[in-house]
mmCIF file of C-alpha atoms and ligand atoms in Angstrom:
data_model
loop_
_atom_site.group_PDB
_atom_site.id
_atom_site.type_symbol
_atom_site.label_atom_id
_atom_site.label_comp_id
_atom_site.label_asym_id
_atom_site.label_seq_id
_atom_site.Cartn_x
_atom_site.Cartn_y
_atom_site.Cartn_z
ATOM 1 C CA MET A 87 4.941 -30.579 14.131
ATOM 2 C CA SER A 88 6.051 -27.459 12.298
ATOM 3 C CA SER A 89 8.638 -27.342 9.554
ATOM 4 C CA ALA A 90 10.817 -24.987 11.557
ATOM 5 C CA SER A 91 14.122 -25.675 9.838
ATOM 6 C CA SER A 92 13.319 -23.890 6.567
ATOM 7 C CA HIS A 93 12.005 -20.356 6.167
ATOM 8 C CA HIS A 94 8.693 -19.650 4.495
ATOM 9 C CA TYR A 95 7.254 -16.376 3.318
ATOM 10 C CA ILE A 96 3.774 -15.785 1.943
ATOM 11 C CA TYR A 97 3.097 -12.974 -0.498
ATOM 12 C CA VAL A 98 -0.461 -11.777 -0.951
ATOM 13 C CA GLY A 99 -1.159 -10.524 -4.455
ATOM 14 C CA LYS A 100 -4.081 -9.222 -6.417
ATOM 15 C CA PRO A 101 -5.414 -11.937 -8.744
ATOM 16 C CA ALA A 102 -4.689 -9.748 -11.804
ATOM 17 C CA TYR A 103 -1.033 -9.245 -10.776
ATOM 18 C CA ILE A 104 0.044 -12.741 -9.677
ATOM 19 C CA LYS A 105 2.305 -13.015 -12.729
ATOM 20 C CA GLU A 106 4.136 -9.805 -11.786
ATOM 21 C CA LEU A 107 4.401 -10.885 -8.150
ATOM 22 C CA SER A 108 5.826 -14.324 -9.114
ATOM 23 C CA GLN A 109 8.424 -12.642 -11.292
ATOM 24 C CA GLU A 110 9.510 -10.359 -8.467
ATOM 25 C CA VAL A 111 9.627 -13.120 -5.841
ATOM 26 C CA GLY A 112 11.554 -15.495 -8.107
ATOM 27 C CA SER A 113 11.587 -18.826 -6.308
ATOM 28 C CA VAL A 114 7.953 -19.775 -5.694
ATOM 29 C CA SER A 115 7.210 -23.095 -3.988
ATOM 30 C CA GLY A 116 3.435 -22.885 -4.359
ATOM 31 C CA ILE A 117 0.647 -20.661 -5.653
ATOM 32 C CA TYR A 118 -2.659 -20.860 -3.798
ATOM 33 C CA ASN A 119 -5.136 -18.466 -5.444
ATOM 34 C CA ASP A 120 -3.803 -15.042 -4.456
ATOM 35 C CA LEU A 121 -1.092 -16.365 -2.116
ATOM 36 C CA LEU A 122 2.462 -17.190 -3.168
ATOM 37 C CA LEU A 123 4.597 -19.364 -0.928
ATOM 38 C CA SER A 124 8.342 -18.909 -1.193
ATOM 39 C CA PRO A 125 11.558 -19.654 0.704
ATOM 40 C CA ASN A 126 12.800 -16.175 -0.308
ATOM 41 C CA LEU A 127 12.310 -12.879 1.452
ATOM 42 C CA VAL A 128 12.076 -10.225 -1.244
ATOM 43 C CA LYS A 129 11.411 -7.058 0.732
ATOM 44 C CA THR A 130 11.200 -4.999 -2.435
ATOM 45 C CA ALA A 131 8.358 -6.990 -4.044
ATOM 46 C CA ALA A 132 6.147 -4.140 -5.221
ATOM 47 C CA PHE A 133 3.173 -6.290 -6.182
ATOM 48 C CA ALA A 134 2.829 -7.790 -2.694
ATOM 49 C CA LEU A 135 -0.278 -6.385 -1.024
ATOM 50 C CA ASP A 136 1.116 -7.944 2.127
ATOM 51 C CA ILE A 137 4.100 -10.112 3.085
ATOM 52 C CA TRP A 138 3.821 -12.714 5.822
ATOM 53 C CA ALA A 139 7.259 -13.414 7.296
ATOM 54 C CA ASP A 140 8.417 -16.429 9.303
ATOM 55 C CA VAL A 141 5.361 -18.391 8.219
ATOM 56 C CA VAL A 142 4.734 -21.532 10.277
ATOM 57 C CA ILE A 143 3.368 -24.436 8.275
ATOM 58 C CA SER A 144 1.843 -26.990 10.549
ATOM 59 C CA PRO A 145 -0.168 -30.158 10.015
ATOM 60 C CA PHE A 146 -3.238 -30.476 12.253
ATOM 61 C CA GLU A 147 -6.012 -32.981 12.854
ATOM 62 C CA SER A 148 -8.831 -31.183 14.619
ATOM 63 C CA ILE A 149 -10.315 -27.689 14.472
ATOM 64 C CA SER A 150 -9.512 -27.107 18.130
ATOM 65 C CA GLN A 151 -5.916 -28.223 17.633
ATOM 66 C CA ALA A 152 -5.506 -25.607 14.886
ATOM 67 C CA ALA A 153 -7.206 -22.950 17.036
ATOM 68 C CA ASN A 154 -4.911 -23.753 19.956
ATOM 69 C CA LEU A 155 -1.837 -23.432 17.767
ATOM 70 C CA LEU A 156 -2.960 -19.950 16.761
ATOM 71 C CA LYS A 157 -3.972 -18.927 20.287
ATOM 72 C CA SER A 158 -0.546 -19.851 21.578
ATOM 73 C CA ALA A 159 1.095 -17.734 18.855
ATOM 74 C CA GLY A 160 -0.927 -14.502 19.088
ATOM 75 C CA VAL A 161 -4.130 -12.767 20.172
ATOM 76 C CA TYR A 162 -5.902 -11.703 16.973
ATOM 77 C CA TRP A 163 -6.059 -13.796 13.796
ATOM 78 C CA TYR A 164 -7.530 -13.047 10.394
ATOM 79 C CA PHE A 165 -8.531 -15.970 8.178
ATOM 80 C CA HIS A 166 -7.362 -15.540 4.569
ATOM 81 C CA PRO A 167 -9.567 -17.990 2.665
ATOM 82 C CA ILE A 168 -8.216 -19.944 -0.300
ATOM 83 C CA GLU A 169 -9.831 -23.358 0.070
ATOM 84 C CA ASN A 170 -11.442 -25.391 2.871
ATOM 85 C CA VAL A 171 -13.204 -22.163 3.706
ATOM 86 C CA ARG A 172 -15.755 -23.735 6.046
ATOM 87 C CA ARG A 173 -13.012 -25.419 8.035
ATOM 88 C CA GLY A 174 -11.071 -22.165 8.251
ATOM 89 C CA LYS A 175 -14.153 -20.382 9.549
ATOM 90 C CA LEU A 176 -14.767 -23.067 12.175
ATOM 91 C CA ILE A 177 -11.240 -22.406 13.446
ATOM 92 C CA GLN A 178 -12.001 -18.673 13.449
ATOM 93 C CA GLU A 179 -15.076 -19.263 15.645
ATOM 94 C CA GLN A 180 -12.796 -20.601 18.362
ATOM 95 C CA LEU A 181 -10.572 -17.500 18.261
ATOM 96 C CA ARG A 182 -10.994 -14.069 19.789
ATOM 97 C CA SER A 183 -13.192 -11.776 17.654
ATOM 98 C CA LEU A 184 -11.270 -9.254 15.596
ATOM 99 C CA PRO A 185 -11.671 -5.560 16.429
ATOM 100 C CA SER A 186 -13.565 -3.602 13.777
ATOM 101 C CA LEU A 187 -11.295 -3.027 10.781
ATOM 102 C CA GLU A 188 -13.373 -0.182 9.321
ATOM 103 C CA SER A 189 -12.122 3.336 9.904
ATOM 104 C CA THR A 190 -12.401 6.902 8.833
ATOM 105 C CA PHE A 191 -9.216 8.699 7.711
ATOM 106 C CA PRO A 192 -6.877 9.335 9.487
ATOM 107 C CA LEU A 193 -7.224 6.252 11.679
ATOM 108 C CA LYS A 194 -8.483 7.304 15.134
ATOM 109 C CA LYS A 195 -6.571 4.622 17.014
ATOM 110 C CA PRO A 196 -3.931 2.160 15.858
ATOM 111 C CA LEU A 197 -4.973 -1.405 15.121
ATOM 112 C CA PRO A 198 -3.577 -4.055 17.438
ATOM 113 C CA PRO A 199 -1.213 -6.567 15.800
ATOM 114 C CA ILE A 200 -3.255 -9.035 13.739
ATOM 115 C CA GLY A 201 -1.804 -12.324 12.483
ATOM 116 C CA CYS A 202 -3.023 -14.079 9.352
ATOM 117 C CA TYR A 203 -3.677 -17.746 8.706
ATOM 118 C CA THR A 204 -4.848 -19.876 5.843
ATOM 119 C CA LEU A 205 -5.411 -23.532 5.120
ATOM 120 C CA LEU A 206 -3.115 -24.849 2.401
ATOM 121 C CA ASP A 207 -5.169 -28.046 2.465
ATOM 122 C CA ARG A 208 -7.624 -29.752 4.825
ATOM 123 C CA HIS A 209 -4.934 -30.611 7.347
ATOM 124 C CA THR A 210 -2.268 -27.945 6.808
ATOM 125 C CA LEU A 211 -2.323 -24.611 8.577
ATOM 126 C CA ALA A 212 -0.035 -21.750 7.485
ATOM 127 C CA TYR A 213 0.191 -18.712 9.751
ATOM 128 C CA SER A 214 2.282 -15.671 10.549
ATOM 129 C CA ASN A 215 2.049 -12.850 13.019
ATOM 130 C CA LYS A 216 4.882 -10.883 11.451
ATOM 131 C CA ARG A 217 3.474 -9.032 8.484
ATOM 132 C CA LEU A 218 4.183 -5.953 6.409
ATOM 133 C CA LYS A 219 0.775 -4.246 6.529
ATOM 134 C CA LYS A 220 -1.315 -3.323 9.545
ATOM 135 C CA TRP A 221 -4.600 -4.240 7.906
ATOM 136 C CA PRO A 222 -4.802 -7.993 7.233
ATOM 137 C CA SER A 223 -3.648 -9.049 3.794
ATOM 138 C CA GLY A 224 -3.112 -5.455 2.727
ATOM 139 C CA HIS A 225 -6.823 -4.744 2.224
ATOM 140 C CA CYS A 226 -8.246 -1.330 3.078
ATOM 141 C CA TYR A 227 -11.313 -0.776 5.188
ATOM 142 C CA PHE A 228 -11.914 2.966 4.909
ATOM 143 C CA ILE A 229 -15.360 4.377 5.475
ATOM 144 C CA GLU A 230 -15.639 6.265 2.197
ATOM 145 C CA ASP A 231 -16.348 9.968 1.831
ATOM 146 C CA LYS A 232 -19.095 10.021 -0.770
ATOM 147 C CA VAL A 233 -19.787 13.749 -0.412
ATOM 148 C CA ASN A 234 -16.667 15.887 -0.691
ATOM 149 C CA PRO A 235 -14.104 14.453 -3.148
ATOM 150 C CA PRO A 236 -14.764 14.839 -6.894
ATOM 151 C CA ASN A 237 -13.668 11.230 -7.648
ATOM 152 C CA ARG A 238 -12.375 8.083 -5.956
ATOM 153 C CA ALA A 239 -8.662 8.920 -6.356
ATOM 154 C CA TYR A 240 -8.631 10.228 -2.771
ATOM 155 C CA LEU A 241 -8.692 6.599 -1.574
ATOM 156 C CA LYS A 242 -5.201 6.034 -3.049
ATOM 157 C CA LEU A 243 -3.781 8.913 -1.045
ATOM 158 C CA TRP A 244 -5.627 7.922 2.146
ATOM 159 C CA GLU A 245 -4.110 4.458 1.774
ATOM 160 C CA ALA A 246 -0.618 5.711 0.909
ATOM 161 C CA LEU A 247 -0.495 8.061 3.915
ATOM 162 C CA THR A 248 -1.869 5.380 6.232
ATOM 163 C CA ILE A 249 0.702 2.771 5.279
ATOM 164 C CA LEU A 250 3.478 5.380 5.278
ATOM 165 C CA ASP A 251 2.301 6.060 8.841
ATOM 166 C CA LYS A 252 2.907 9.770 8.443
ATOM 167 C CA ILE A 253 0.049 12.243 8.261
ATOM 168 C CA PRO A 254 0.415 15.754 6.755
ATOM 169 C CA GLN A 255 0.049 18.461 9.371
ATOM 170 C CA PRO A 256 -1.663 21.854 9.413
ATOM 171 C CA ASN A 257 0.474 24.553 7.821
ATOM 172 C CA GLN A 258 2.770 22.087 6.089
ATOM 173 C CA THR A 259 3.198 22.685 2.376
ATOM 174 C CA ALA A 260 2.481 20.429 -0.588
ATOM 175 C CA PHE A 261 2.631 20.419 -4.355
ATOM 176 C CA ASP A 262 0.025 18.157 -5.941
ATOM 177 C CA LEU A 263 1.109 17.461 -9.529
ATOM 178 C CA GLY A 264 -1.562 16.254 -11.946
ATOM 179 C CA ALA A 265 -4.076 17.355 -9.332
ATOM 180 C CA SER A 266 -7.302 17.736 -11.316
ATOM 181 C CA PRO A 267 -10.143 17.299 -10.649
ATOM 182 C CA GLY A 268 -8.789 17.480 -7.092
ATOM 183 C CA GLY A 269 -9.268 14.322 -5.002
ATOM 184 C CA TRP A 270 -5.735 14.410 -3.577
ATOM 185 C CA THR A 271 -5.822 18.177 -3.149
ATOM 186 C CA TYR A 272 -9.029 17.730 -1.150
ATOM 187 C CA VAL A 273 -7.309 15.178 1.143
ATOM 188 C CA MET A 274 -4.376 17.498 1.834
ATOM 189 C CA GLN A 275 -6.359 20.678 2.391
ATOM 190 C CA ALA A 276 -8.766 18.849 4.713
ATOM 191 C CA LEU A 277 -5.744 18.098 6.919
ATOM 192 C CA GLY A 278 -4.894 21.812 6.966
ATOM 193 C CA THR A 279 -1.926 21.510 4.596
ATOM 194 C CA LYS A 280 -1.343 24.364 2.159
ATOM 195 C CA VAL A 281 -1.606 22.768 -1.272
ATOM 196 C CA THR A 282 -0.457 24.077 -4.628
ATOM 197 C CA ALA A 283 -2.355 22.041 -7.193
ATOM 198 C CA VAL A 284 -0.649 21.838 -10.600
ATOM 199 C CA ASP A 285 -2.420 20.633 -13.715
ATOM 200 C CA LYS A 286 -3.017 21.555 -17.346
ATOM 201 C CA ALA A 287 -6.707 20.768 -16.787
ATOM 202 C CA PRO A 288 -8.861 22.770 -14.359
ATOM 203 C CA LEU A 289 -9.640 21.762 -10.802
ATOM 204 C CA ASP A 290 -13.228 21.015 -9.912
ATOM 205 C CA LYS A 291 -14.653 24.425 -8.862
ATOM 206 C CA LYS A 292 -15.740 23.143 -5.470
ATOM 207 C CA ILE A 293 -12.130 22.061 -4.731
ATOM 208 C CA ALA A 294 -10.531 25.210 -6.177
ATOM 209 C CA ASN A 295 -12.576 27.364 -3.783
ATOM 210 C CA LEU A 296 -11.565 25.482 -0.625
ATOM 211 C CA PRO A 297 -9.244 27.087 1.942
ATOM 212 C CA ASN A 298 -5.518 26.217 1.685
ATOM 213 C CA VAL A 299 -5.756 25.533 -2.077
ATOM 214 C CA SER A 300 -3.966 27.451 -4.820
ATOM 215 C CA PHE A 301 -3.735 26.406 -8.449
ATOM 216 C CA LEU A 302 -1.000 26.565 -11.079
ATOM 217 C CA ASN A 303 -2.439 25.990 -14.528
ATOM 218 C CA GLN A 304 0.680 24.541 -16.185
ATOM 219 C CA SER A 305 2.650 21.380 -16.860
ATOM 220 C CA ALA A 306 4.153 19.665 -13.822
ATOM 221 C CA PHE A 307 7.339 19.073 -15.803
ATOM 222 C CA ALA A 308 7.945 22.794 -16.247
ATOM 223 C CA LEU A 309 8.371 23.363 -12.494
ATOM 224 C CA ASP A 310 11.942 23.981 -11.443
ATOM 225 C CA PRO A 311 12.487 22.669 -7.886
ATOM 226 C CA THR A 312 15.809 24.504 -7.576
ATOM 227 C CA GLN A 313 13.836 27.760 -7.588
ATOM 228 C CA LEU A 314 12.044 27.009 -4.301
ATOM 229 C CA ASP A 315 13.228 29.096 -1.325
ATOM 230 C CA THR A 316 12.637 26.279 1.164
ATOM 231 C CA PRO A 317 11.874 22.593 0.655
ATOM 232 C CA ILE A 318 8.196 21.712 0.607
ATOM 233 C CA ASP A 319 6.909 19.085 3.021
ATOM 234 C CA TRP A 320 5.079 16.955 0.454
ATOM 235 C CA LEU A 321 5.502 16.334 -3.241
ATOM 236 C CA LEU A 322 2.558 14.398 -4.624
ATOM 237 C CA SER A 323 2.047 13.328 -8.200
ATOM 238 C CA ASP A 324 -0.717 11.437 -9.924
ATOM 239 C CA VAL A 325 0.236 12.836 -13.350
ATOM 240 C CA ALA A 326 -0.816 10.613 -16.240
ATOM 241 C CA CYS A 327 2.554 10.162 -17.973
ATOM 242 C CA TYR A 328 5.134 7.599 -19.064
ATOM 243 C CA PRO A 329 7.219 6.178 -16.182
ATOM 244 C CA GLU A 330 10.429 7.411 -17.887
ATOM 245 C CA ARG A 331 9.191 10.968 -17.636
ATOM 246 C CA LEU A 332 8.199 10.588 -14.013
ATOM 247 C CA TYR A 333 11.612 9.095 -13.241
ATOM 248 C CA GLU A 334 13.330 12.198 -14.631
ATOM 249 C CA LEU A 335 11.018 14.365 -12.551
ATOM 250 C CA VAL A 336 11.793 12.352 -9.386
ATOM 251 C CA LEU A 337 15.550 12.649 -9.951
ATOM 252 C CA LYS A 338 15.204 16.378 -10.434
ATOM 253 C CA TRP A 339 13.304 16.808 -7.138
ATOM 254 C CA ILE A 340 15.578 14.450 -5.174
ATOM 255 C CA GLU A 341 18.754 16.120 -6.442
ATOM 256 C CA ALA A 342 17.376 19.548 -5.545
ATOM 257 C CA LYS A 343 16.433 18.233 -2.052
ATOM 258 C CA ALA A 344 13.267 20.220 -2.633
ATOM 259 C CA ALA A 345 10.682 17.932 -1.011
ATOM 260 C CA LYS A 346 10.804 16.215 2.373
ATOM 261 C CA SER A 347 8.391 13.411 1.448
ATOM 262 C CA MET A 348 7.203 12.184 -1.921
ATOM 263 C CA ILE A 349 4.238 10.033 -2.899
ATOM 264 C CA LEU A 350 3.965 9.551 -6.650
ATOM 265 C CA THR A 351 1.888 7.263 -8.827
ATOM 266 C CA ILE A 352 3.824 5.400 -11.522
ATOM 267 C CA LYS A 353 1.331 4.642 -14.292
ATOM 268 C CA LEU A 354 1.970 1.327 -16.025
ATOM 269 C CA GLN A 355 1.242 0.676 -19.675
ATOM 270 C CA GLY A 356 0.552 -2.769 -21.158
ATOM 271 C CA GLU A 357 3.148 -5.331 -20.044
ATOM 272 C CA THR A 358 4.826 -4.256 -16.812
ATOM 273 C CA ASP A 359 8.211 -2.695 -17.507
ATOM 274 C CA PHE A 360 10.293 -4.259 -14.722
ATOM 275 C CA ALA A 361 13.521 -2.602 -15.863
ATOM 276 C CA MET A 362 11.869 0.775 -15.331
ATOM 277 C CA LEU A 363 10.377 -0.207 -11.962
ATOM 278 C CA ASP A 364 13.816 -1.448 -10.869
ATOM 279 C CA LYS A 365 15.210 2.018 -11.519
ATOM 280 C CA PHE A 366 12.668 3.539 -9.144
ATOM 281 C CA LYS A 367 13.278 0.761 -6.585
ATOM 282 C CA ALA A 368 17.045 1.290 -6.784
ATOM 283 C CA LEU A 369 16.851 4.892 -5.570
ATOM 284 C CA PRO A 370 18.235 4.862 -2.006
ATOM 285 C CA ASN A 371 15.494 4.908 0.665
ATOM 286 C CA ALA A 372 12.742 4.545 -1.909
ATOM 287 C CA ARG A 373 9.881 2.021 -1.842
ATOM 288 C CA VAL A 374 7.527 1.018 -4.623
ATOM 289 C CA LEU A 375 4.222 -0.638 -3.747
ATOM 290 C CA HIS A 376 1.080 -1.717 -5.511
ATOM 291 C CA LEU A 377 -1.658 -0.375 -3.253
ATOM 292 C CA PHE A 378 -5.020 -1.999 -2.660
ATOM 293 C CA ASN A 379 -6.553 1.062 -4.365
ATOM 294 C CA ASN A 380 -4.068 1.100 -7.281
ATOM 295 C CA LYS A 381 -5.298 -0.101 -10.627
ATOM 296 C CA HIS A 382 -2.712 -0.440 -13.439
ATOM 297 C CA GLU A 383 -0.180 1.623 -11.512
ATOM 298 C CA VAL A 384 2.118 1.442 -8.500
ATOM 299 C CA THR A 385 2.992 4.012 -5.846
ATOM 300 C CA PHE A 386 6.472 5.415 -5.216
ATOM 301 C CA PHE A 387 7.405 6.517 -1.706
ATOM 302 C CA TYR A 388 10.485 8.564 -0.838
ATOM 303 C CA PRO A 389 11.932 8.346 1.681
ATOM 304 C CA ALA A 390 10.432 5.104 2.965
ATOM 305 C CA THR A 391 9.493 5.036 6.653
ATOM 306 C CA ASP A 392 10.008 1.964 8.850
ATOM 307 C CA ALA A 393 6.339 1.191 8.353
ATOM 308 C CA LEU A 394 7.001 0.396 4.692
ATOM 309 C CA LEU A 395 9.742 -2.118 5.484
ATOM 310 C CA LEU A 396 9.454 -5.424 7.270
ATOM 311 C CA PRO A 397 11.029 -4.547 10.609
ATOM 312 C CA SER A 398 13.951 -6.551 11.940
ATOM 313 C CA LEU A 399 14.286 -8.867 8.958
HETATM 314 C C1 LIG B 110 -5.425 10.497 -12.755
HETATM 315 S S1 LIG B 110 -5.639 12.197 -13.037
HETATM 316 C C2 LIG B 110 -5.274 12.841 -11.428
HETATM 317 C C3 LIG B 110 -6.378 12.681 -10.434
HETATM 318 C C4 LIG B 110 -6.125 13.469 -9.155
HETATM 319 N N1 LIG B 110 -4.990 12.928 -8.396
HETATM 320 C C5 LIG B 110 -7.297 13.515 -8.244
HETATM 321 O O1 LIG B 110 -7.204 13.063 -7.091
HETATM 322 O O2 LIG B 110 -8.357 14.026 -8.650
HETATM 323 C C6 LIG B 110 -4.242 12.598 -13.969
HETATM 324 C C7 LIG B 110 -4.052 14.078 -14.213
HETATM 325 O O3 LIG B 110 -2.767 14.291 -14.822
HETATM 326 C C8 LIG B 110 -2.881 15.499 -15.541
HETATM 327 N N2 LIG B 110 -1.714 15.702 -16.397
HETATM 328 C C9 LIG B 110 -1.324 15.041 -17.505
HETATM 329 N N3 LIG B 110 -0.164 15.567 -17.983
HETATM 330 C C10 LIG B 110 0.180 16.572 -17.145
HETATM 331 C C11 LIG B 110 1.268 17.478 -17.075
HETATM 332 N N4 LIG B 110 2.232 17.461 -17.982
HETATM 333 N N5 LIG B 110 1.318 18.364 -16.060
HETATM 334 C C12 LIG B 110 0.329 18.409 -15.132
HETATM 335 N N6 LIG B 110 -0.717 17.577 -15.151
HETATM 336 C C13 LIG B 110 -0.803 16.661 -16.137
HETATM 337 C C14 LIG B 110 -4.201 15.322 -16.257
HETATM 338 O O4 LIG B 110 -4.674 16.577 -16.719
HETATM 339 C C15 LIG B 110 -5.056 14.698 -15.171
HETATM 340 O O5 LIG B 110 -5.792 15.694 -14.486
#
């Protein structure tokens, strides 16, 4: 018997950011390790690595009963372990094997829809096949490039572009603010995009010499977007700066209509400044998300694509 009359949502968080996630979600009916159960749908929760919508909570007796419930609700299921891990895995053994989640960037073929389930206790299954992220629970399974990029920052941009579901194209244009040593610039130029890297510090030499890369050795805040002849396709920023300063920069670029898509890292300091994050979130068509590869920072997307919103809810 499922509790169909009331709505349930599950928010997946990172253990270090459960406090932030609880604050954003507001009404929380249970916290199970990194999962928050709530009757509320808060589409703007930035600290949710994934959101499970229309969660079914169902008591069950046997492993096969639980497996049958899942089989009748979808094809592929990912077990998100919190407790009763062995029992959850026994259920998994009765389900169809998941396709490989590992991938190079950009993804060669789209993943099929994958539902997620967990055991809230020994006899209670919670599951959903309507989720925000394509990869289960918002994790990333990239096969890393350990040769070309000068640091691991490239993983943030790989993730951001993948969940945005929009890949830069050859001959598009990009500004990469706070680009050095050049991980993001490397990602863009490898896709054939013409990148202008902007930083007060130098680019790694190997990156500076790559095709499609030019370098402006100056502050990102001194750029005047109204001076551009045509809008650029991508504005990227990973500048280490206070969120207030980045917000002013964003407004300037949005008002000038100077960039078609923006992906910017908002660096957080100490206690999370929700008032500041709310200002970013309140910009029409914007989305703020804590990525799997984000540390003490969140990522700002503008404009958000459908892939960043829970469809039809
Ligand atoms: C986290 S690093 C960027 C890493 C880079 N995205 C990558 O993939 O290699 C932050 C960068 O912001 C730069 N930065 C700080 N203030 C800046 C400013 N006013 N204008 C441009 N760059 C700035 C720093 O020099 C530093 O290179």
